mmCIF file of C-alpha atoms and ligand atoms in Angstrom:
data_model
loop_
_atom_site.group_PDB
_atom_site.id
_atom_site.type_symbol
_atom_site.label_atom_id
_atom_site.label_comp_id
_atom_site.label_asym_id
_atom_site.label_seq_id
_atom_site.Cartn_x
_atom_site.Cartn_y
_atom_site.Cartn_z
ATOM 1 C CA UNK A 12 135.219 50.244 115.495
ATOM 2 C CA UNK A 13 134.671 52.497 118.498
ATOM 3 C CA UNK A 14 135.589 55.283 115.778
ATOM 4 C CA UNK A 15 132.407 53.980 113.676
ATOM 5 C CA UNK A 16 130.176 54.013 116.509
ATOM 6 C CA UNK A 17 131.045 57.424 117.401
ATOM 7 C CA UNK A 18 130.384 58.773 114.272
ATOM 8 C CA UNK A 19 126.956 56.490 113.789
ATOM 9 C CA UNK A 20 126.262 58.035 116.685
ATOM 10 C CA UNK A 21 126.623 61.500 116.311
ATOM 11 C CA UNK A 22 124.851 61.063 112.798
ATOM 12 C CA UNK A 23 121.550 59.628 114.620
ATOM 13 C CA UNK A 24 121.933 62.487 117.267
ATOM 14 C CA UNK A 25 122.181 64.934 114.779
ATOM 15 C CA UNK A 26 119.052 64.101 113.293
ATOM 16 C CA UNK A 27 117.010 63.374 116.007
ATOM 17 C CA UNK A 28 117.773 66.859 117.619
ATOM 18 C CA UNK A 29 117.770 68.557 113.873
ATOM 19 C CA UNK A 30 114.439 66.808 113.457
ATOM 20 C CA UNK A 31 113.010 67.562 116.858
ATOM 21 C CA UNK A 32 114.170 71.241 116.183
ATOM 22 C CA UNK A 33 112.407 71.307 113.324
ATOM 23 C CA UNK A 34 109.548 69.220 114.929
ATOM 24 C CA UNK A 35 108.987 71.820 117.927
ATOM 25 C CA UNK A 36 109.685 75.325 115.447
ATOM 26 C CA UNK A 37 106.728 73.994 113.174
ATOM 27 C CA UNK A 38 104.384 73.053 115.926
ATOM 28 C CA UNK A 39 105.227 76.515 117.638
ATOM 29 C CA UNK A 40 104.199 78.323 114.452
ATOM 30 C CA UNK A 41 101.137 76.079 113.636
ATOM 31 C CA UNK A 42 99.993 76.090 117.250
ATOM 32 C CA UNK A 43 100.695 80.009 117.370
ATOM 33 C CA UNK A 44 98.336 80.446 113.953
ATOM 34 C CA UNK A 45 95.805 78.076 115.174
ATOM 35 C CA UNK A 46 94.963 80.256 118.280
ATOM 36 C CA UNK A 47 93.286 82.589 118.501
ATOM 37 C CA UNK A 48 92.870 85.658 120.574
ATOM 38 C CA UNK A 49 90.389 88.522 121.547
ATOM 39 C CA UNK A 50 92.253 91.815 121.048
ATOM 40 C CA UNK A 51 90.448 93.316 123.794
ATOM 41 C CA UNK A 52 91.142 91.196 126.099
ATOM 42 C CA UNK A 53 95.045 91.606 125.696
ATOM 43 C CA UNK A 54 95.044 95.257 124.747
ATOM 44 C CA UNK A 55 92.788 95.251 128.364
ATOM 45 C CA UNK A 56 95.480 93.294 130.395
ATOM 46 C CA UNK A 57 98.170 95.397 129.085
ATOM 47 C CA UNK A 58 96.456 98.952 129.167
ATOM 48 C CA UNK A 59 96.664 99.317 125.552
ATOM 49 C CA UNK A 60 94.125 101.779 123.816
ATOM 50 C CA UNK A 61 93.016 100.488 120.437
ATOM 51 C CA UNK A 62 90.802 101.736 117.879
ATOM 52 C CA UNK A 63 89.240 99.795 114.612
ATOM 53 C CA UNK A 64 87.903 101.930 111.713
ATOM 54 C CA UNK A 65 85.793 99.997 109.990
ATOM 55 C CA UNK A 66 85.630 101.471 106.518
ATOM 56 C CA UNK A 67 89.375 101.097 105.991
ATOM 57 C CA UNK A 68 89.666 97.970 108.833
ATOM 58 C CA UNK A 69 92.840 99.591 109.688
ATOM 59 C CA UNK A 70 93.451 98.741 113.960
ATOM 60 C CA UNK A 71 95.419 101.114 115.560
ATOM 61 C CA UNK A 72 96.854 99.932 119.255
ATOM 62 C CA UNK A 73 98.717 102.859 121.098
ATOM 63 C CA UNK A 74 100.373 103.225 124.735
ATOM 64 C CA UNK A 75 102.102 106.597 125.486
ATOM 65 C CA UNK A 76 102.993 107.738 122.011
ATOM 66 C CA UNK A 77 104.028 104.420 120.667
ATOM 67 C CA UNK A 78 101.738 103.040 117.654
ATOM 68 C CA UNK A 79 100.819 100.003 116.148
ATOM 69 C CA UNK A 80 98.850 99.551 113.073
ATOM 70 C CA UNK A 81 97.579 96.414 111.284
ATOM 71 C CA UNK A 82 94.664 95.484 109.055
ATOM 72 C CA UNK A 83 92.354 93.069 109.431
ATOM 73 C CA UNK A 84 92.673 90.541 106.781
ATOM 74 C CA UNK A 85 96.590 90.734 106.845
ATOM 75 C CA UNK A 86 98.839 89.439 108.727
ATOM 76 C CA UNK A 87 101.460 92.451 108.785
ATOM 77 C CA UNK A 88 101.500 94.765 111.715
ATOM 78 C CA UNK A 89 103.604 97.776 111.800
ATOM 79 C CA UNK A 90 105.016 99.108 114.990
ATOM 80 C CA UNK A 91 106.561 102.591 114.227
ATOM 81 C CA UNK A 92 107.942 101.986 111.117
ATOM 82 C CA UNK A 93 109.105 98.095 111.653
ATOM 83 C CA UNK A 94 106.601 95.487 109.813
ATOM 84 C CA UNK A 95 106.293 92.413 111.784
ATOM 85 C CA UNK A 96 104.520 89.162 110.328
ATOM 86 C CA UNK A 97 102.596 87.114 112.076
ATOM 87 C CA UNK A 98 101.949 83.989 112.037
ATOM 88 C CA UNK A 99 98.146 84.057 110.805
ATOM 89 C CA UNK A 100 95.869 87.215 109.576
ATOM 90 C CA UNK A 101 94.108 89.135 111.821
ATOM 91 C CA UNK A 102 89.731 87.890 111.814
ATOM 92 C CA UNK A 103 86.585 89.236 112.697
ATOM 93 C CA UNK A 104 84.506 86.709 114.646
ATOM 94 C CA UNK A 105 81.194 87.937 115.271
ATOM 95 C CA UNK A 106 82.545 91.664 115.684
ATOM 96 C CA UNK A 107 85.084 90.931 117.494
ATOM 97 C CA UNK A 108 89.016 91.337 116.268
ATOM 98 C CA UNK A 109 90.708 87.779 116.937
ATOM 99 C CA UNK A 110 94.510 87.431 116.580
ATOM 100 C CA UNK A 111 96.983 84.987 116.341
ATOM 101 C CA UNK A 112 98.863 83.170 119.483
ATOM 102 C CA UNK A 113 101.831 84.971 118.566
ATOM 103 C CA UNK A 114 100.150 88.372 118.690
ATOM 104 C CA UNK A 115 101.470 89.140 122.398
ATOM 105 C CA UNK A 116 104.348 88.266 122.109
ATOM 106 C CA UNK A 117 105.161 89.875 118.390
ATOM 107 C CA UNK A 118 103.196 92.988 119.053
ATOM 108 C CA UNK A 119 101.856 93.572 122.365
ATOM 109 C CA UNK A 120 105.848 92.798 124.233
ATOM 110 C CA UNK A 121 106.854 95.139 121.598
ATOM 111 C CA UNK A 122 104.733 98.181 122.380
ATOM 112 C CA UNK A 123 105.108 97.557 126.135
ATOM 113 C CA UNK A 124 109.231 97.790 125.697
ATOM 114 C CA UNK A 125 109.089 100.666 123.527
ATOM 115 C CA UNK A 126 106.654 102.887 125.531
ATOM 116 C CA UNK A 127 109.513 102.111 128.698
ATOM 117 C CA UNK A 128 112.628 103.588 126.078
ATOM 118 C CA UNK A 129 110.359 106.148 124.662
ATOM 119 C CA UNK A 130 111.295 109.176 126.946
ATOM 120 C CA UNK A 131 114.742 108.530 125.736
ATOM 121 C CA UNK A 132 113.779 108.154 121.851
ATOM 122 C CA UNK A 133 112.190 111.125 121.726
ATOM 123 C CA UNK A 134 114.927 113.638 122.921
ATOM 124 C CA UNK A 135 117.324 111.294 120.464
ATOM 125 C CA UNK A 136 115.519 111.310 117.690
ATOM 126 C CA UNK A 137 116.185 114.841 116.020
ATOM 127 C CA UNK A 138 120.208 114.337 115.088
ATOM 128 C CA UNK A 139 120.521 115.861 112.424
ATOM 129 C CA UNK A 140 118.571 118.428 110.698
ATOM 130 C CA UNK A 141 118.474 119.707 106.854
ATOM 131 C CA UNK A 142 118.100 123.596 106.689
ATOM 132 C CA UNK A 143 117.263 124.716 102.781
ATOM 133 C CA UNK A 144 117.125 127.891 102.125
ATOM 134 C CA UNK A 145 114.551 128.641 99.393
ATOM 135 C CA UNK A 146 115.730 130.203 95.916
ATOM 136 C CA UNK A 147 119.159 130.701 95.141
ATOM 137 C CA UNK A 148 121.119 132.010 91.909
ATOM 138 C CA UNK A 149 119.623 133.116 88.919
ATOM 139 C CA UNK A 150 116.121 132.694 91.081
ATOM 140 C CA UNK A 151 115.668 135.427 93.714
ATOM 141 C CA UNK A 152 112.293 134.340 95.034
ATOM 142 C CA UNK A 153 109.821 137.586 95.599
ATOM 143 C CA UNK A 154 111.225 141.263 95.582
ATOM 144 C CA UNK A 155 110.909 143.534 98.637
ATOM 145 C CA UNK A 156 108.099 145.911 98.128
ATOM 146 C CA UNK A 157 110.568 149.388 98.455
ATOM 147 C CA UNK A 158 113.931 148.065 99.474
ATOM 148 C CA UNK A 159 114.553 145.978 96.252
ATOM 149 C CA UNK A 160 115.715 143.153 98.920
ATOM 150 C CA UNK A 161 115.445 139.703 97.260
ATOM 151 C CA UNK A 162 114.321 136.897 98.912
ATOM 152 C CA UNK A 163 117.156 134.410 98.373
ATOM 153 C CA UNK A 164 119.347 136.743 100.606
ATOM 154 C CA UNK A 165 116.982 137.241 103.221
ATOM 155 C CA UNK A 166 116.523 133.915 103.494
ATOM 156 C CA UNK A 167 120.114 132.259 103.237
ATOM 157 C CA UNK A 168 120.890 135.064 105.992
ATOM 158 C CA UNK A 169 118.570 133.209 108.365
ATOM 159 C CA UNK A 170 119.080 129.790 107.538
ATOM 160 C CA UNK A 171 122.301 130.571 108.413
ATOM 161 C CA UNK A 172 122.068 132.506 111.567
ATOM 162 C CA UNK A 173 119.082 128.974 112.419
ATOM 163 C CA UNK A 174 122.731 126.862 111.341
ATOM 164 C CA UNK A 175 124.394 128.640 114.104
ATOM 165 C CA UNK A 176 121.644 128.065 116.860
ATOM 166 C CA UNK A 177 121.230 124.951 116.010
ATOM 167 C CA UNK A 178 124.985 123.741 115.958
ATOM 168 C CA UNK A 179 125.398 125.588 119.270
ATOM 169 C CA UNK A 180 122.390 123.264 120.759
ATOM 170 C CA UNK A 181 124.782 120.388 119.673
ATOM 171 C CA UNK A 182 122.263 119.459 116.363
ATOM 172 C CA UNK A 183 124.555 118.162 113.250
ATOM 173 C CA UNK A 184 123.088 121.108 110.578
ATOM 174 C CA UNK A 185 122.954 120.367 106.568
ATOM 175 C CA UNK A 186 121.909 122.986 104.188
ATOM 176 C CA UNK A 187 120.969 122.824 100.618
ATOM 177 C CA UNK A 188 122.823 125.822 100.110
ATOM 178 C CA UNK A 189 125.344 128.036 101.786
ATOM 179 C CA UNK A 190 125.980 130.884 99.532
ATOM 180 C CA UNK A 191 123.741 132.528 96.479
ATOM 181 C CA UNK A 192 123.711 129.305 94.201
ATOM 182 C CA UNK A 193 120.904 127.850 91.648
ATOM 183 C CA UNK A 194 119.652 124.143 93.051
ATOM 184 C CA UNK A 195 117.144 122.487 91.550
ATOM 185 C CA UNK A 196 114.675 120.796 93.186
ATOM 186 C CA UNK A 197 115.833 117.264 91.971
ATOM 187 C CA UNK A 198 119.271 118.651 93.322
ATOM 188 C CA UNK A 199 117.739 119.427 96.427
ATOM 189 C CA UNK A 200 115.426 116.121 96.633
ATOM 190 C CA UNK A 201 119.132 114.272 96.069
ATOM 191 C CA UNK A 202 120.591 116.337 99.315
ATOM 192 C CA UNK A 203 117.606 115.211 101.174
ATOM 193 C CA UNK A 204 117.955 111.284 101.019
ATOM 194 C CA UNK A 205 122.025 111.606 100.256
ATOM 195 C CA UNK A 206 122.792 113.137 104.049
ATOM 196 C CA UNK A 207 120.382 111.073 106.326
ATOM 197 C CA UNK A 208 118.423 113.631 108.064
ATOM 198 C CA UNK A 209 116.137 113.679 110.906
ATOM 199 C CA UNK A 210 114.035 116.791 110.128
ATOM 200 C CA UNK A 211 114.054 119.064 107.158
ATOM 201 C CA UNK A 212 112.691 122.988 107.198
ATOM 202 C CA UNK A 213 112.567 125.239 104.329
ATOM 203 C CA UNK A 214 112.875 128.858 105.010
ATOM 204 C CA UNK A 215 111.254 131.393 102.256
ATOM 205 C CA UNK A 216 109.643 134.814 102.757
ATOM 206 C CA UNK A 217 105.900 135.543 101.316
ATOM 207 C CA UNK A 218 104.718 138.200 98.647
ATOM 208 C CA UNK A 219 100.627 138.880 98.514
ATOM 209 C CA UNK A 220 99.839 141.518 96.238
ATOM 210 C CA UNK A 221 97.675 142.941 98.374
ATOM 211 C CA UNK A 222 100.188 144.995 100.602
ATOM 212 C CA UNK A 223 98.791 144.736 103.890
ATOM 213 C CA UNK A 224 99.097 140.825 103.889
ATOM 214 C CA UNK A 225 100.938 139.732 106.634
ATOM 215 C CA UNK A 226 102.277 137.295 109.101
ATOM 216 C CA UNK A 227 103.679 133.898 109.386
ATOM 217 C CA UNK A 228 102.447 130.818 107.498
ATOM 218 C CA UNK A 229 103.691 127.484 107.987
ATOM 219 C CA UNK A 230 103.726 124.311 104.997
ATOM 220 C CA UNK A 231 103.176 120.760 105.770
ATOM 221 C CA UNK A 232 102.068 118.051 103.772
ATOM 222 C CA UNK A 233 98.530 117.388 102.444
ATOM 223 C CA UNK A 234 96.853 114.391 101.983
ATOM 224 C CA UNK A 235 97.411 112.010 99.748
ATOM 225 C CA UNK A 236 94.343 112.507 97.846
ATOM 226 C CA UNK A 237 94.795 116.138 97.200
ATOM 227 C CA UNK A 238 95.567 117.925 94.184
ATOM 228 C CA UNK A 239 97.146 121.256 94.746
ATOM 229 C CA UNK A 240 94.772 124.222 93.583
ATOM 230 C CA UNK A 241 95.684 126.349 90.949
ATOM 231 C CA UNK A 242 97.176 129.374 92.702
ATOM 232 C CA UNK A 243 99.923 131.259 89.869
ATOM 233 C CA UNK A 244 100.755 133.498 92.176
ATOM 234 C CA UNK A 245 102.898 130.620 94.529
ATOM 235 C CA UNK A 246 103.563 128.370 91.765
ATOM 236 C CA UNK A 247 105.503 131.390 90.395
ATOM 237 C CA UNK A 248 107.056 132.378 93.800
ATOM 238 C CA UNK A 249 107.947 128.286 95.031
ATOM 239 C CA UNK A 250 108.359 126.556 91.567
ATOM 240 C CA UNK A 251 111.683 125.203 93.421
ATOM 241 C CA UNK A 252 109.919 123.141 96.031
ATOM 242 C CA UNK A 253 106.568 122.832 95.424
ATOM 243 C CA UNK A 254 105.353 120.060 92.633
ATOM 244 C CA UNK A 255 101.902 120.256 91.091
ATOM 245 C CA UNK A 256 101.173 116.708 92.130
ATOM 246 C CA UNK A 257 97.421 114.596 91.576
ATOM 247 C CA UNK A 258 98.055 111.666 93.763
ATOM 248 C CA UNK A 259 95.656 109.032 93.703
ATOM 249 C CA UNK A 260 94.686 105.698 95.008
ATOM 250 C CA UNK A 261 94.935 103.575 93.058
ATOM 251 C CA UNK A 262 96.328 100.516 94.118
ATOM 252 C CA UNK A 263 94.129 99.723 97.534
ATOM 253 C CA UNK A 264 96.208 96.349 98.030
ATOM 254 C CA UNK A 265 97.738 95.743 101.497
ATOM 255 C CA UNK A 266 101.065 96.560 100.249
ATOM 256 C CA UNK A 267 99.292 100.176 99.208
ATOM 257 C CA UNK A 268 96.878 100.262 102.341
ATOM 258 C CA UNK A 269 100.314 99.783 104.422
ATOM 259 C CA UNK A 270 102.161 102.458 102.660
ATOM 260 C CA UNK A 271 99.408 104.592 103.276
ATOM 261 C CA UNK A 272 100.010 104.334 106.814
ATOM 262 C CA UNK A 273 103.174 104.409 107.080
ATOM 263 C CA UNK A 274 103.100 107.763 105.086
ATOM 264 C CA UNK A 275 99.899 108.973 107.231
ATOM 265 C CA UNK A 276 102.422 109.003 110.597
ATOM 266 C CA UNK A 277 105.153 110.751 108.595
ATOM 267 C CA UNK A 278 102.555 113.323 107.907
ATOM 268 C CA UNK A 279 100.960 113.432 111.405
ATOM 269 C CA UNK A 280 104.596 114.281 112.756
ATOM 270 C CA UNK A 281 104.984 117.171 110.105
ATOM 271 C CA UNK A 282 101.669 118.592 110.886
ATOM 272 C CA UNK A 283 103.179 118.940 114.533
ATOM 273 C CA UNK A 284 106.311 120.153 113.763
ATOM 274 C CA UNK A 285 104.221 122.900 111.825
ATOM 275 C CA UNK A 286 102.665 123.632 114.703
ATOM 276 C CA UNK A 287 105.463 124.006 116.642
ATOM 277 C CA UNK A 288 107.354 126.533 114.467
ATOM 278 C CA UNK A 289 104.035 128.200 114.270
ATOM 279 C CA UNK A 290 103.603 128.851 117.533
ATOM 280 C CA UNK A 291 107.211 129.501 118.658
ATOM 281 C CA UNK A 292 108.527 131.755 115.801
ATOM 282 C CA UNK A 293 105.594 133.840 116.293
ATOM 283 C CA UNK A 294 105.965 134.148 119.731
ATOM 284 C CA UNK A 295 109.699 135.117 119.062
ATOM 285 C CA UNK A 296 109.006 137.425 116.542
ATOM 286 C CA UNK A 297 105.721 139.161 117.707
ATOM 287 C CA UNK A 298 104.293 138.439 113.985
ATOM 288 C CA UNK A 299 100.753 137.481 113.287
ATOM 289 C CA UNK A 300 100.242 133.501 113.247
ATOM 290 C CA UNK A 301 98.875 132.887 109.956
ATOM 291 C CA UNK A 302 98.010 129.415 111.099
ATOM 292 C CA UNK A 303 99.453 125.830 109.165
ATOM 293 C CA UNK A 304 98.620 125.093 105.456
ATOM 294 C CA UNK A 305 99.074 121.822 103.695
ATOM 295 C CA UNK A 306 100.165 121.126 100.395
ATOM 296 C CA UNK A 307 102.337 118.719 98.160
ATOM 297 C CA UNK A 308 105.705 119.265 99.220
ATOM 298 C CA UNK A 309 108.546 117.328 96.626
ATOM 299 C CA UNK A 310 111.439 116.772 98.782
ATOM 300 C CA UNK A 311 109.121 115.983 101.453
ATOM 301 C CA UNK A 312 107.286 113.245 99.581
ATOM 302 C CA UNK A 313 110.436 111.635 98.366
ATOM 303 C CA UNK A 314 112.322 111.402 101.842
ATOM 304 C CA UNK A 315 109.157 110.764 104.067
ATOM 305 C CA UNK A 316 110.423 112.862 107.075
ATOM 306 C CA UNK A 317 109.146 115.037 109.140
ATOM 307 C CA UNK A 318 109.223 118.503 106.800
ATOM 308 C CA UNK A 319 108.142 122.139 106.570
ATOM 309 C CA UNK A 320 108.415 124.612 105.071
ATOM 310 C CA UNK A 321 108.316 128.120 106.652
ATOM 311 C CA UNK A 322 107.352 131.882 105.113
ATOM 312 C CA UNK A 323 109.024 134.144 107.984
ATOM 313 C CA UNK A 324 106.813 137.377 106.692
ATOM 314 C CA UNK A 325 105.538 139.140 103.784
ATOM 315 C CA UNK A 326 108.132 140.725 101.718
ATOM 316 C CA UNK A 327 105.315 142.630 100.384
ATOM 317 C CA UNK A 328 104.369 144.222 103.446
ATOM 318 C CA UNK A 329 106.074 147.247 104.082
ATOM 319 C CA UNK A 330 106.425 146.416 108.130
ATOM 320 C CA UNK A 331 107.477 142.959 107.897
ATOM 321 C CA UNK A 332 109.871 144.210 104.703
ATOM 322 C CA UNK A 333 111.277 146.718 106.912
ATOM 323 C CA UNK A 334 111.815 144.438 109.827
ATOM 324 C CA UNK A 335 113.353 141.568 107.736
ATOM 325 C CA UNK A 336 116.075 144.168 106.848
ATOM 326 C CA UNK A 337 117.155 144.046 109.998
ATOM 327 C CA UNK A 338 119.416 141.687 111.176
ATOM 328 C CA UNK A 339 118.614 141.480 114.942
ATOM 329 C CA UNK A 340 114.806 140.308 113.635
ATOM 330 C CA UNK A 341 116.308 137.928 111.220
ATOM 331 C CA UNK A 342 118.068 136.617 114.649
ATOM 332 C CA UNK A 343 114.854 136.317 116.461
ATOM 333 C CA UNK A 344 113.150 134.438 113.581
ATOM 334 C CA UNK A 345 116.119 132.073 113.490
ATOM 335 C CA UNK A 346 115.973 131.919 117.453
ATOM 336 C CA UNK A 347 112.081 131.237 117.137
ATOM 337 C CA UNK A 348 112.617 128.312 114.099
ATOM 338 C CA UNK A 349 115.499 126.740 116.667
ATOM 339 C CA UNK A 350 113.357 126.597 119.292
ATOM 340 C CA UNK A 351 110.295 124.981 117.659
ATOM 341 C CA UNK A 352 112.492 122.250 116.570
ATOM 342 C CA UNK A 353 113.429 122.037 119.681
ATOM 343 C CA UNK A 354 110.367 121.989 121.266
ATOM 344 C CA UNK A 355 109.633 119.189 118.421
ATOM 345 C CA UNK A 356 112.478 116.994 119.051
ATOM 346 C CA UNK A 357 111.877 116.998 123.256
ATOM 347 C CA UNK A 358 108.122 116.508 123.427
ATOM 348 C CA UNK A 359 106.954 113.653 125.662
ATOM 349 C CA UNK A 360 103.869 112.564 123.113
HETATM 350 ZN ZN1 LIG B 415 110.005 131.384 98.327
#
């Protein structure tokens, strides 16, 4: 008898606290999408700086290098690269951006937490690094304007000697290739996603056929909306990496608008690391800083990481030729790439 009470017992306790749980979880949730909030006023208590394009209604929040972005009319917010739902879609009332009750504690705790680890994230973040070194095999790249040198040696020589600098700066290094070998650029696409890397840099040397061209140019990747021009020259010399691509817009959904974004930081951070090896390999190397130039980039656009890709000097230029014969400048280029990365993976913002 006692036995039966027990168990009545524990069945009427069990659903009074399953359906209070339940109870309190949907009230919580209701009462969160019910209210709603100014997003000034909490991006003002918590120092938050926060921008809203309208054209694309895309709200960007942002405290020391970490970055949220969410779209009014959704109810998805990305911070970084982790979507977070909440519990109601972000309004306009009278001009003003109102959000959901669960806003702080979804979004705004986040950013506040991550801006504290970010001095740490941002030293950690470049593990391991994917060096390809352009050509290969039966494709030597551009000729050397006297010497005959080919540009898949050239190159593989100072991916390697970047391996080396790299490893010794305790980096885990990759490479596409390691000795004169055909890949093709599915192959190399494969190598990109297979091995999990941080960063991925593509070293090639340039050819102009007008000889006094010279200097170093840096790739990253262009805008969605581009469509690579017609250049035969490059398509000829970087068939390997480079895809004739017309990317459009089509789908403007959330899911696409969101994508977008996502894709938009990915390219912000290869623009900088562009700008990095820019700057530092030229400053190694004493060569002339051709500046950064975007384009459609294959690998890149399937693996969404921060990519380049690098032309150390003008093969035909007789200087730069000349000097990329020599191994102690092929060191200093390497040197100059390692750094930038470097320089990349330790910045504070
Ligand atoms: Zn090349």
């Amino acid at each position: 008898m006692l036995r039966n009470w027990i168990t009545i017992w524990s069945v009427i306790l069990f659903l009074v606290m399953h359906m209070g749980g339940c109870t309190s979880v949907g009230t919580k949730t209701e009462k969160a999408a019910r209210e709603r909030l100014f997003l000034k006023d909490l991006c003002g208590k918590n120092n938050i700086t926060w921008e809203w394009d309208s054209v694309s209604q895309v709200v960007t929040l942002s405290l020391k290098g970490v970055r949220a972005k969410a779209l009014v009319g959704s109810d998805v917010v990305l911070i970084g690269e982790e979507k977070v739902l909440l519990s109601a879609p972000l309004k306009t009332v009278k001009s003003s951006i109102v959000v959901s009750g669960d806003f702080q504690e979804k979004v705004i705790d986040k950013i506040l937490n991550q801006s504290l680890e970010k001095a740490d994230y941002f030293v950690k973040r470049v593990e391991t690094i994917l060096i390809d070194a352009g050509h290969g095999g039966k494709d030597p790249g551009t000729i050397g304007v006297r010497g005959g040198r080919q540009e898949k040696e050239v190159v593989l020589d100072i991916a390697k000697r970047l391996r080396n600098v790299l490893e010794a700066h305790g980096f885990k290094v990759n490479m596409t290739r390691d000795k004169d070998e055909f890949i093709s650029l599915k192959e190399r696409t494969e190598i990109a996603c297979r091995s999990k890397v941080d960063l991925f840099i593509s070293v090639h040397a340039n050819s102009n056929p007008v000889r006094s061209v010279n200097g170093l140019e840096v790739y990253s990747l262009k805008d969605l909306n581009y469509v690579e021009k017609e250049d035969a020259e490059r398509r000829e010399n970087h068939q390997i990496l480079f895809q004739k691509m017309a990317m459009k817009r089509n789908a403007r959904d959330v899911e696409g608008i969101l994508e977008d974004m996502l894709y938009t930081n990915k390219q912000s951070e290869s623009r900088i690391l562009a700008e990095y090896v820019a700057k530092e390999t030229t400053k190694m190397i004493g060569s002339r800083n051709r500046g950064i130039k975007e384009s459609h980039f294959f690998v890149l656009r399937n693996t969404l990481i921060p990519a380049v890709l690098v032309e150390v000097g003008f093969m035909s230029n007789p200087r730069e030729e000349r000097l990329l014969r020599k191994s102690l400048y092929r060191q200093k280029i390497a040197n100059g790439l390692a750094r930038s990365i470097m320089a990349y993976a330790n910045r504070k913002n």
